[in-house]
XYZ file of C-alpha atoms in Angstrom:
518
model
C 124.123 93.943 124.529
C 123.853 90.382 123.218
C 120.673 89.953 120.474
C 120.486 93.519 120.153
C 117.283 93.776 118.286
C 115.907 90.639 120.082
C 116.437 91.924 123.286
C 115.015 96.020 122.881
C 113.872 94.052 125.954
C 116.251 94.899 128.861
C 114.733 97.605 132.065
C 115.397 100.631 130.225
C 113.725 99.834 127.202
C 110.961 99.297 129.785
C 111.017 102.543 130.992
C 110.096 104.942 128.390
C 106.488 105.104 128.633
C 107.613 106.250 132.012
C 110.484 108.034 134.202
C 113.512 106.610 132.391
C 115.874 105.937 134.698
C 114.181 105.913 137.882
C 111.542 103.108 138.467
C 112.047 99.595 138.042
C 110.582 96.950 135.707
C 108.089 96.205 139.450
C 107.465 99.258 140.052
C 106.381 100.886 136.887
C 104.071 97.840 136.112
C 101.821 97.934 138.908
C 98.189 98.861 138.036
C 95.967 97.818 135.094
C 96.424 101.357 133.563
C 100.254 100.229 133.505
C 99.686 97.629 131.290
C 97.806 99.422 128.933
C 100.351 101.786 128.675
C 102.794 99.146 127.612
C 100.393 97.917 125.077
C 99.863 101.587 123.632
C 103.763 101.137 123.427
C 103.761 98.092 121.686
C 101.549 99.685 118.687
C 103.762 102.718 118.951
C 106.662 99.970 118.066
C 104.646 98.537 115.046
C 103.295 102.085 113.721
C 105.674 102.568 110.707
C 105.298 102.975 106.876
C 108.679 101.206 106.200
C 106.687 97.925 105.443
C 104.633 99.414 102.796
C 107.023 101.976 101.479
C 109.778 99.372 100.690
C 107.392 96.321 99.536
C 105.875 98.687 96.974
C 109.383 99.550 95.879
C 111.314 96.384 95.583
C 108.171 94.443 93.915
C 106.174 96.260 90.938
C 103.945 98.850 92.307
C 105.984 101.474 91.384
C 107.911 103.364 88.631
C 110.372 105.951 89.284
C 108.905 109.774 89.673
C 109.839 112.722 87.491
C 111.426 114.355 91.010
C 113.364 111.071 91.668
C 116.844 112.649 92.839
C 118.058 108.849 93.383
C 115.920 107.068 96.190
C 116.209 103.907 95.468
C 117.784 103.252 92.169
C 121.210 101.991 93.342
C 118.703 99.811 96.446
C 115.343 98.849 96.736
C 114.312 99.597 93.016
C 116.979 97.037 91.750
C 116.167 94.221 93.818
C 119.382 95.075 96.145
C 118.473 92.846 99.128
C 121.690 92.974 101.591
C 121.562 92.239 105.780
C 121.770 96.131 105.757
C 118.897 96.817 103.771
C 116.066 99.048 105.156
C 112.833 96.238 105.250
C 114.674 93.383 106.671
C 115.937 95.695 109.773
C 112.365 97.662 109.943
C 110.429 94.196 110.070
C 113.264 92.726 112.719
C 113.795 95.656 115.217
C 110.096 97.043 115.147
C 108.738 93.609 115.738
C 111.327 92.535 118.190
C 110.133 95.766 120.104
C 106.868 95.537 120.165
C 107.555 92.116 121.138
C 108.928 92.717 124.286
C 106.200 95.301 125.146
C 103.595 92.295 124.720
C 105.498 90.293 126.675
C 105.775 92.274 129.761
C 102.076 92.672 129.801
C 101.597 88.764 129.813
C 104.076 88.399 132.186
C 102.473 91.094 134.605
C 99.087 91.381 133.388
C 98.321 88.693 136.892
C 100.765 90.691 139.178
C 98.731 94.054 138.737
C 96.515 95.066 140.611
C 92.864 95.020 139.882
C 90.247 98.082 141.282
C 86.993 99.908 140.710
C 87.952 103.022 138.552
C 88.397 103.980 135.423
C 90.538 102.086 133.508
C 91.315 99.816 136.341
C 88.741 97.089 136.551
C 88.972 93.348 136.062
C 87.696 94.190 132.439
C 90.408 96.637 131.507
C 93.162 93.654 132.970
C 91.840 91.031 130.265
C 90.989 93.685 127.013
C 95.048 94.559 127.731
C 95.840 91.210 128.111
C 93.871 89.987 124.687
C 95.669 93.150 122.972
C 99.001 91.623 123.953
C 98.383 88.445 122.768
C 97.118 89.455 119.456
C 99.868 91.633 119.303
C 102.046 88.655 120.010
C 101.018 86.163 117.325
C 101.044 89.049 114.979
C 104.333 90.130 115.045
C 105.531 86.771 115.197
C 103.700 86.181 112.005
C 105.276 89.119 110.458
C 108.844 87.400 111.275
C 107.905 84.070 109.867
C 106.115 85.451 106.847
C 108.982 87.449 105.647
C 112.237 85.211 107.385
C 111.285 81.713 106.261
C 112.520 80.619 103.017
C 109.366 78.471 102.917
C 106.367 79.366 105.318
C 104.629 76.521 104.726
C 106.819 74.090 106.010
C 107.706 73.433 109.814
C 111.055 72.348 109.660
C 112.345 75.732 108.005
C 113.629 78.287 109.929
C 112.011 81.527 110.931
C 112.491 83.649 113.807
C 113.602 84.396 117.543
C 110.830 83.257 119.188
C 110.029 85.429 121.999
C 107.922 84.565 124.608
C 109.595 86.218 127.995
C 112.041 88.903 128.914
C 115.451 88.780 128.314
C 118.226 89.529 130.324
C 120.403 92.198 128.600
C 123.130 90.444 129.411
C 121.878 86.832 128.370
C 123.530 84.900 125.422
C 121.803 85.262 122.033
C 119.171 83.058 121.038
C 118.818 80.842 117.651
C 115.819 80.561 115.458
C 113.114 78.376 115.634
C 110.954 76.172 113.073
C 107.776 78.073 111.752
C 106.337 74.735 113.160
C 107.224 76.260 116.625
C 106.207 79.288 115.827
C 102.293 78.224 114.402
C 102.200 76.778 117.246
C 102.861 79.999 119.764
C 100.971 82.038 117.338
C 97.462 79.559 117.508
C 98.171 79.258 121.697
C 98.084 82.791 121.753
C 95.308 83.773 119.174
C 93.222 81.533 121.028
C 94.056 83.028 124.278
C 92.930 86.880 122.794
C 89.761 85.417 121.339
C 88.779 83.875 124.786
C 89.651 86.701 126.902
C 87.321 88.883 124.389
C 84.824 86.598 124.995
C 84.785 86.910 128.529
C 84.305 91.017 128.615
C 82.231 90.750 125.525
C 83.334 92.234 122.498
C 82.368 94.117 119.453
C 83.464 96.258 116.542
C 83.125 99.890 116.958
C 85.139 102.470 115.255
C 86.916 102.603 118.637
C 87.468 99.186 118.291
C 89.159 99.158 115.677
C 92.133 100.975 116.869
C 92.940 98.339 118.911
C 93.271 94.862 118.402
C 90.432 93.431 118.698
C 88.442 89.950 118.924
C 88.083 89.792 114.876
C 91.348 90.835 114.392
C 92.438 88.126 116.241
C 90.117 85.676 114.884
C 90.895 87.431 110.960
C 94.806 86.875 111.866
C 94.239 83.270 112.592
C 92.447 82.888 108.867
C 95.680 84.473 107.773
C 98.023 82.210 109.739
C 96.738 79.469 108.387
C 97.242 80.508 104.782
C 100.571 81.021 105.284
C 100.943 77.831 106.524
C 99.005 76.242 103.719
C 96.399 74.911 105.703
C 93.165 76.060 104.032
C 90.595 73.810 105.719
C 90.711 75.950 108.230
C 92.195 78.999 106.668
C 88.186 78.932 105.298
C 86.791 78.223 108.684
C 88.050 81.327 110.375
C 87.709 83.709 107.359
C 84.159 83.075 107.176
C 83.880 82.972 111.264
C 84.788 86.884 110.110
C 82.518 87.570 107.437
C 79.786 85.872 108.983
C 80.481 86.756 112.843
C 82.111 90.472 112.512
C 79.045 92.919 111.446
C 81.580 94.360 109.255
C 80.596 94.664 105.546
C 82.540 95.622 102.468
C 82.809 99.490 101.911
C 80.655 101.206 99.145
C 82.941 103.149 96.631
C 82.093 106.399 98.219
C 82.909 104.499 101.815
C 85.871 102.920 99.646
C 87.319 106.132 99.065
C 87.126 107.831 102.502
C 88.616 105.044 103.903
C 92.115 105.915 102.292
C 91.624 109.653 101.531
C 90.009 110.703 104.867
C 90.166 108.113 107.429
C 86.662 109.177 107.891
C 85.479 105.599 107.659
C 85.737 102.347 108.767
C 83.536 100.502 107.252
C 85.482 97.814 106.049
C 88.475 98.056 108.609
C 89.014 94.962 111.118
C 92.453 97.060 112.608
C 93.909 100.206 111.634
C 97.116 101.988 113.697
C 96.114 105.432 114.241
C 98.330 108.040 113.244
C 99.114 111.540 114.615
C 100.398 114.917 113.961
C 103.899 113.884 116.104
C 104.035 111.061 113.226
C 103.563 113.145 110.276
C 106.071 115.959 111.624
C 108.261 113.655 112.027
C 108.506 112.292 108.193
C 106.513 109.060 109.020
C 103.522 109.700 107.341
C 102.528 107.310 104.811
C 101.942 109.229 101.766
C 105.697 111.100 102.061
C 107.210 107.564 100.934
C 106.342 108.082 97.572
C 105.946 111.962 97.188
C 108.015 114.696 99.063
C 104.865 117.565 99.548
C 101.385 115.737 98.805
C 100.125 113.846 96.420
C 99.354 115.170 93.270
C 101.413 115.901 90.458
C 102.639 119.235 92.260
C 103.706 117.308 95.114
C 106.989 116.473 93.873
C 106.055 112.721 93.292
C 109.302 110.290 94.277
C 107.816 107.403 92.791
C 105.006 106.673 90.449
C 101.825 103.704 90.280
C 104.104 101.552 88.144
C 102.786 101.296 84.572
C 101.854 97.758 84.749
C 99.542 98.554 87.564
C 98.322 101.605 86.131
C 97.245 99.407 83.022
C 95.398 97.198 84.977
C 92.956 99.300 85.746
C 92.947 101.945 83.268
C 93.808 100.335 80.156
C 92.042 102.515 77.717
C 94.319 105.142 79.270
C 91.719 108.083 80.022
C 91.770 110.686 81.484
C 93.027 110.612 85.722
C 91.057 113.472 85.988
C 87.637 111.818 85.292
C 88.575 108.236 86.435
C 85.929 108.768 89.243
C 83.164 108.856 86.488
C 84.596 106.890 83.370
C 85.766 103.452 85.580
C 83.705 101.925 87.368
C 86.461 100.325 89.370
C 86.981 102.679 92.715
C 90.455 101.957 92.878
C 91.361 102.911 89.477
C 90.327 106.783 91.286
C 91.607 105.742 94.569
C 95.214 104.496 93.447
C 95.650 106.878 90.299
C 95.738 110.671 91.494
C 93.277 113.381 89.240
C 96.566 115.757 88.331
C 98.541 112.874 86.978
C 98.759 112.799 82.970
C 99.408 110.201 80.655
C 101.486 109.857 77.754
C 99.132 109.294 74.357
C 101.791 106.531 73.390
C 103.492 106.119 76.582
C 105.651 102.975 75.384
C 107.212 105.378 72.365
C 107.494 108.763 74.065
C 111.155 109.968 73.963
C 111.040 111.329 77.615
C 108.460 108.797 79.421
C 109.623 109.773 83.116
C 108.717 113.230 82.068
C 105.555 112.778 79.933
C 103.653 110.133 82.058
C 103.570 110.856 85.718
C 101.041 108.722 87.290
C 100.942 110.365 90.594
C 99.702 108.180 94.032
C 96.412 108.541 95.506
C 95.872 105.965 97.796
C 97.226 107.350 101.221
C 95.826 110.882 102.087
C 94.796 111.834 97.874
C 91.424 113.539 96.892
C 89.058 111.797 93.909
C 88.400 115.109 91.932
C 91.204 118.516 91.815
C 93.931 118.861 93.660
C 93.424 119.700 97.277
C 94.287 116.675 98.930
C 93.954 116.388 103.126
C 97.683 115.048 103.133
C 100.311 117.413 103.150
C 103.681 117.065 104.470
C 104.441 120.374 105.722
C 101.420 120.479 107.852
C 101.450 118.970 111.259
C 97.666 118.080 110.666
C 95.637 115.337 108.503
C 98.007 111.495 108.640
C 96.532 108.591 107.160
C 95.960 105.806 109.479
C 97.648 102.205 108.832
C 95.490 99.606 108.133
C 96.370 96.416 109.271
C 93.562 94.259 108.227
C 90.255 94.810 106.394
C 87.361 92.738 105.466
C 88.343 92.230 101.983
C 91.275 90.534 102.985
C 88.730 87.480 104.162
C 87.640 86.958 100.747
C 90.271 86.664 99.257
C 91.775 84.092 101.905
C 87.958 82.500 100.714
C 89.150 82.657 97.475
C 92.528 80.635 98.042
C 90.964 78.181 100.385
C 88.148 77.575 97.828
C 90.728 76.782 94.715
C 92.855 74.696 96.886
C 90.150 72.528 97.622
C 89.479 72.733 93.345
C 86.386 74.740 93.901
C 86.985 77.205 91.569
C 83.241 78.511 90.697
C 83.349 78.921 94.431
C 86.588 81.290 94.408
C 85.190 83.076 91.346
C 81.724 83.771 93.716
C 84.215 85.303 96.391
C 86.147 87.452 94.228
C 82.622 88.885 92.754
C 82.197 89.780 96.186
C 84.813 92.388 96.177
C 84.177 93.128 92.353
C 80.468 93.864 93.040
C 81.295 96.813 96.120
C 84.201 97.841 93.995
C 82.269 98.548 90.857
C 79.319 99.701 92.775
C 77.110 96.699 90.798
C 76.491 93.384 90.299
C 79.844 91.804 87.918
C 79.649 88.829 85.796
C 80.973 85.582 87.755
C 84.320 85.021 86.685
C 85.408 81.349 85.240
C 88.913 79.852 85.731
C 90.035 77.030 83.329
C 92.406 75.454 85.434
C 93.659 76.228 89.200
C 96.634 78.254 87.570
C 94.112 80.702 86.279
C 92.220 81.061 89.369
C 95.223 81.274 91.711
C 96.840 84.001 88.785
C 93.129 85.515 89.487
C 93.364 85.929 93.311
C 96.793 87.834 93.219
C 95.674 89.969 90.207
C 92.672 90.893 92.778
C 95.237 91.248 95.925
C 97.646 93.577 93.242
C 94.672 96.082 93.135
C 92.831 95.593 96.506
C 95.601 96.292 98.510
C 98.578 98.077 96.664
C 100.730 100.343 98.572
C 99.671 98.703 101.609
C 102.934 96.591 102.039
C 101.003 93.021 100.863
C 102.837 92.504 97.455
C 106.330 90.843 98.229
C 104.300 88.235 100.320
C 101.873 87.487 98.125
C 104.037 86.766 95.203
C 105.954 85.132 97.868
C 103.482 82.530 98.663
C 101.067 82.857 95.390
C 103.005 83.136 92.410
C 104.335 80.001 91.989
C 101.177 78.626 91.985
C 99.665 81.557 89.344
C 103.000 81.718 87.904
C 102.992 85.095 88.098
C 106.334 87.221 89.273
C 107.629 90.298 89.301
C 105.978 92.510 86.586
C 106.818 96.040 85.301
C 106.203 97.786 82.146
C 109.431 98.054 80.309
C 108.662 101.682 80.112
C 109.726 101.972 83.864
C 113.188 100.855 83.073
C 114.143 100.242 79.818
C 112.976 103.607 78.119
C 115.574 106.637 77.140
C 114.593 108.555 80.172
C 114.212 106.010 82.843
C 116.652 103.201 81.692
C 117.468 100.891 84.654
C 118.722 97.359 83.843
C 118.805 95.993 86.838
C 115.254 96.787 87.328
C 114.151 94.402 85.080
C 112.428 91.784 86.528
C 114.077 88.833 85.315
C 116.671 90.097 87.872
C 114.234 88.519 90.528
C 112.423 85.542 90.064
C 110.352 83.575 91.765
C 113.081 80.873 92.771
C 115.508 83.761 94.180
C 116.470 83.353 97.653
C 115.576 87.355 98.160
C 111.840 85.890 98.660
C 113.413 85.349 102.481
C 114.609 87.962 103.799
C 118.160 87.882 105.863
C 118.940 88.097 109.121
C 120.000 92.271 109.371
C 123.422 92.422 110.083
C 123.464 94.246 113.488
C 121.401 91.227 114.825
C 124.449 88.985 112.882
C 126.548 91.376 114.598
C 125.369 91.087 118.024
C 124.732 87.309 118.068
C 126.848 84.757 117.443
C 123.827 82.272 117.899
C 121.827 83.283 115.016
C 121.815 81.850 111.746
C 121.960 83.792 108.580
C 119.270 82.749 105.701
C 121.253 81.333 102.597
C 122.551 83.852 99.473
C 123.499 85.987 102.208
C-alpha cells in the first residue's frame, strides 16, 4: 500500500468497528449511529500513553529506576531520535488513523440517514459531526506541533494533510506548509463550535469524554500559540475561562483527578480508559513502573531529580508531602513510599538510595494502596487531553508577548492560589526572559507526565532560555552514570526538536520528504 500510515484509510481499515470483510464502505455507514461508531473509533485510534511515556523520557522528567533492566538507556533516555524511534511512529500512525476515521464521518455524516430514535436524530448527526471535526484539527495539530522544524512559520513543512479518503492504491502524498495546515485546522474548529451551537452544548462529566464545544474552542487558544499568534491565542483562552463553567480543581479535587478519575473538575477532554486497555499493557501508569506505583511496584523510571527539587527542595519526607507542602503536586507527582537520599548528590549508590517513585497516574496521597495496579484488569487512569489550567497558562504567554508581564504574573497566581489551597504572593518578572522562564517552570509542574514537555521547550525555551535539565545525579553518579544523557547532548538548536518522518512512511512513499539531520 502506498503512504502506509497515511492511508490506514483504505475499506478494510473501515471495517473493523464492523463485519470485516463483508460490508462495504456504503453500506456500513448508513445511519447516524454509524457515524458515531466511527467517531468512537477515531478516539480508540488516539487513546495511547506512548505520547506521554516517551516525552517524559527523552526530555527531563525522569531519572532511571532502581528496577531499570535497560528501557531506554541505549534510546529514548539518550536523546536517540532515529525514523524508527517509538514517538515519531506513535504520533504518525495513531494520528493518521484516527484521521481517516474523522474523515469518513465528514464525508458521510450528509449521506446518513436521519430518524426519530435513540441515537438517530438530527441532533445525534451534528454532535458526531462536531466530534469529527474537533477530532480533525486536533490531530492535525499534533502532526504540525511535533513535525515542523518551526511551528510558527507557514512556509515550513509539517504534515500529510488529510482531508478525504484515500485510495489504497493512490500515489503517496507530500507535506504541506503549517500555513495550510492553520488554515484546515481554524475551518474546521470553527465548523465543531457552530455545529455545538446549533444542538446546544454544555460541560457535563459526560461531556467531557467526548470532544466537546470548549474543547474545540480551548484547542483553537492552543493553535494559535503554536502559531505565535497571541492576540487571539488570549481571545479564545479567556472565551474558555470565562464561557466554560469549568473552574480550577481544589487540591483535594486536584488529587482525585489523577489518582481516581473521580473528578472532573478541571477537565475540558479526557479519553476514557478501560479494563481491555489496562490488560493489555496500555495503561498509563505501567510506562514508568512494571506493578503500581509505589516503591514496591518495581519503579522503571523515577520523577527526575531536577523535578523532584522543584517542588520539594528541603527534601522531606514523601510520606508527609500531603501535609508539609503546600503545593498539591509536590503529593500528586512524588509517591508516599519513595525515600530520599540525606545527601543525594554524594551517596555512593544514588539509583539505589533515592527512588523517587511516580504518583501522578493511578498513585494514592498517604500509604501504599494505590487504585492502579497492573495485574488487575480493574481501576485505568483516564487521558487527559486538555484541562482548564492549560488556559492560563496560554493567558500567561499571550500576556508577556504583548510585555504585560504583571498581567502574566496575575494568571500564573491563578493556578498557584488552587494549587496551594491559598492566596500566593503575585509574582514579578524583571524582563520577558524571566517571565517566559516562569511560564514553562509552571507548565514543568502543572502538567508533567502528561506528554507536554518536549513541546513546550520546543516552542518556549528559547525564549526563557531554558533546555533540557537533569540533575547530574541521574547520569553522572557511580551508580547511574550515563554520558549521553547529559543534556548538553540536546540543545535547544538540535534538529531532534522536529521530529522525522518514521521510516515505514519513508518506506512506503516516495513522495514524502524527510525532516533534515535525518
Amino acid at each position: 500500500m502506498t503512504g502506509l500510515f497515511l492511508v490506514a484509510s483504505c475499506s478494510e481499515d473501515l471495517l473493523e468497528p464492523y463485519n470485516p470483510g463483508s460490508l462495504t464502505q456504503d453500506e456500513a455507514l448508513t445511519n447516524v449511529s454509524d457515524l458515531t461508531l466511527m467517531v468512537n473509533g477515531a478516539y480508540a485510534n488516539m487513546n495511547s500513553r506512548s505520547e506521554s511515556e516517551f516525552v517524559s523520557i527523552f526530555t527531563d522528567e525522569v531519572g532511571i529506576g532502581f528496577a531499570n533492566g535497560g528501557q531506554g538507556l541505549s534510546a529514548e533516555w539518550i536523546f536517540q531520535m532515529i525514523p524508527n524511534s517509538n514517538l515519531p511512529t506513535a504520533i504518525w500512525t495513531q494520528s493518521y488513523a484516527s484521521l481517516a476515521r474523522a474523515n469518513r464521518v465528514i464525508l458521510y455524516a450528509d449521506k446518513v440517514t436521519v430518524g426519530t430514535g435513540t441515537g438517530e436524530t438530527e441532533t445525534d448527526r451534528k454532535k458526531a459531526l462536531a466530534q469529527a471535526y474537533a477530532l480533525r484539527a486536533y490531530n492535525h495539530l499534533r502532526i504540525l506541533a511535533y513535525f515542523s522544524t518551526n511551528p510558527k512559520d507557514d512556509s515550513a513543512l509539517a504534515g500529510i494533510l488529510s482531508t478525504r479518503i484515500y485510495a489504497y492504491d493512490e500515489p503517496g502524498q507530500q507535506r504541506t506548509t503549517n500555513g495550510e495546515f492553520y488554515k484546515l485546522i481554524f475551518e474546521d474548529l470553527d465548523k465543531s463550535i457552530d455545529l455545538y451551537n446549533q444542538i446546544g452544548a454544555g460541560l457535563s462529566a459526560a461531556d467531557k469524554l467526548q470532544a466537546n464545544k470548549f474543547f474545540a474552542m480551548g484547542l483553537k487558544a492552543r493553535a494559535y500559540a503554536y502559531r505565535g499568534d497571541y492576540p487571539n491565542a488570549l481571545i479564545w483562552a479567556n472565551n474558555v475561562i470565562a464561557q466554560s463553567g469549568a473552574v480550577l480543581a481544589t487540591k483535594a479535587q486536584y488529587r482525585n483527578t489523577f489518582f481516581t478519575d473521580t473528578d472532573v473538575t478541571e477537565v475540558l477532554f479526557k479519553l476514557k480508559r478501560n479494563a481491555i486497555s489496562n490488560s493489555q499493557g496500555y495503561n498509563l501508569h505501567n510506562a514508568w513502573c512494571s506493578v503500581r506505583p509505589r516503591l514496591t511496584g518495581s519503579p522503571i523510571y523515577e520523577v527526575g531529580r531536577s523535578l523532584h527539587n522543584r517542588l520539594n527542595p528541603s527534601n522531606l519526607d514523601p510520606a508527609t508531602l500531603s501535609t508539609t507542602v503546600a503545593d498539591v503536586r509536590a503529593n500528586v507527582l512524588i509517591a508516599p513510599s519513595s525515600i530520599l537520599a540525606a545527601n543525594y548528590v554524594n551517596t555512593q549508590d544514588y539509583r539505589n538510595d533515592d527512588i523517587i517513585v511516580i504518583n501522578k497516574h493511578g498513585g494514592v496521597a498517604t500509604g501504599a494502596t494505590t487504585p492502579a495496579v497492573t495485574s488487575s484488569n480493574g481501576f485505568n487512569n483516564d487521558i487527559k487531553i486538555m484541562r482548564l489550567s492549560e488556559m492560563y497558562l496560554i493567558r500567561a504567554e499571550a500576556l508577556v508577548a504583548a510585555n504585560n508581564r504583571p498581567g502574566a504574573a496575575a494568571a500564573i497566581k491563578v493556578i498557584r492560589d488552587a494549587r496551594y489551597g491559598s492566596a500566593q504572593i503575585l509574582p514579578t518578572y524583571a524582563t520577558a526572559t524571566d517571565a517566559w522562564a516562569a511560564i514553562l517552570n509552571e507548565r514543568r509542574l502543572e502538567f508533567a507526565f502528561e506528554g507536554y514537555r518536549f513541546l513546550d521547550l520546543k516552542r518556549l525555551g528559547t525564549l526563557a532560555n531554558v533546555g533540557i535539565d537533569r540533575d547530574a545525579a541521574d547520569y553522572s553518579s557511580a551508580s547511574a552514570n550515563f554520558p549521553a544523557a547529559n543534556p548538553v547532548n540536546l540543545p535547544l538548536n538540535s534538529y531532534k526538536w522536529a521530529l522525522p518522518i518514521p521510516q515505514a512512511e519513508i518506506n512506503a512513499n516516495p513522495n514524502i520528504t524527510q525532516n533534515p539531520g535525518y
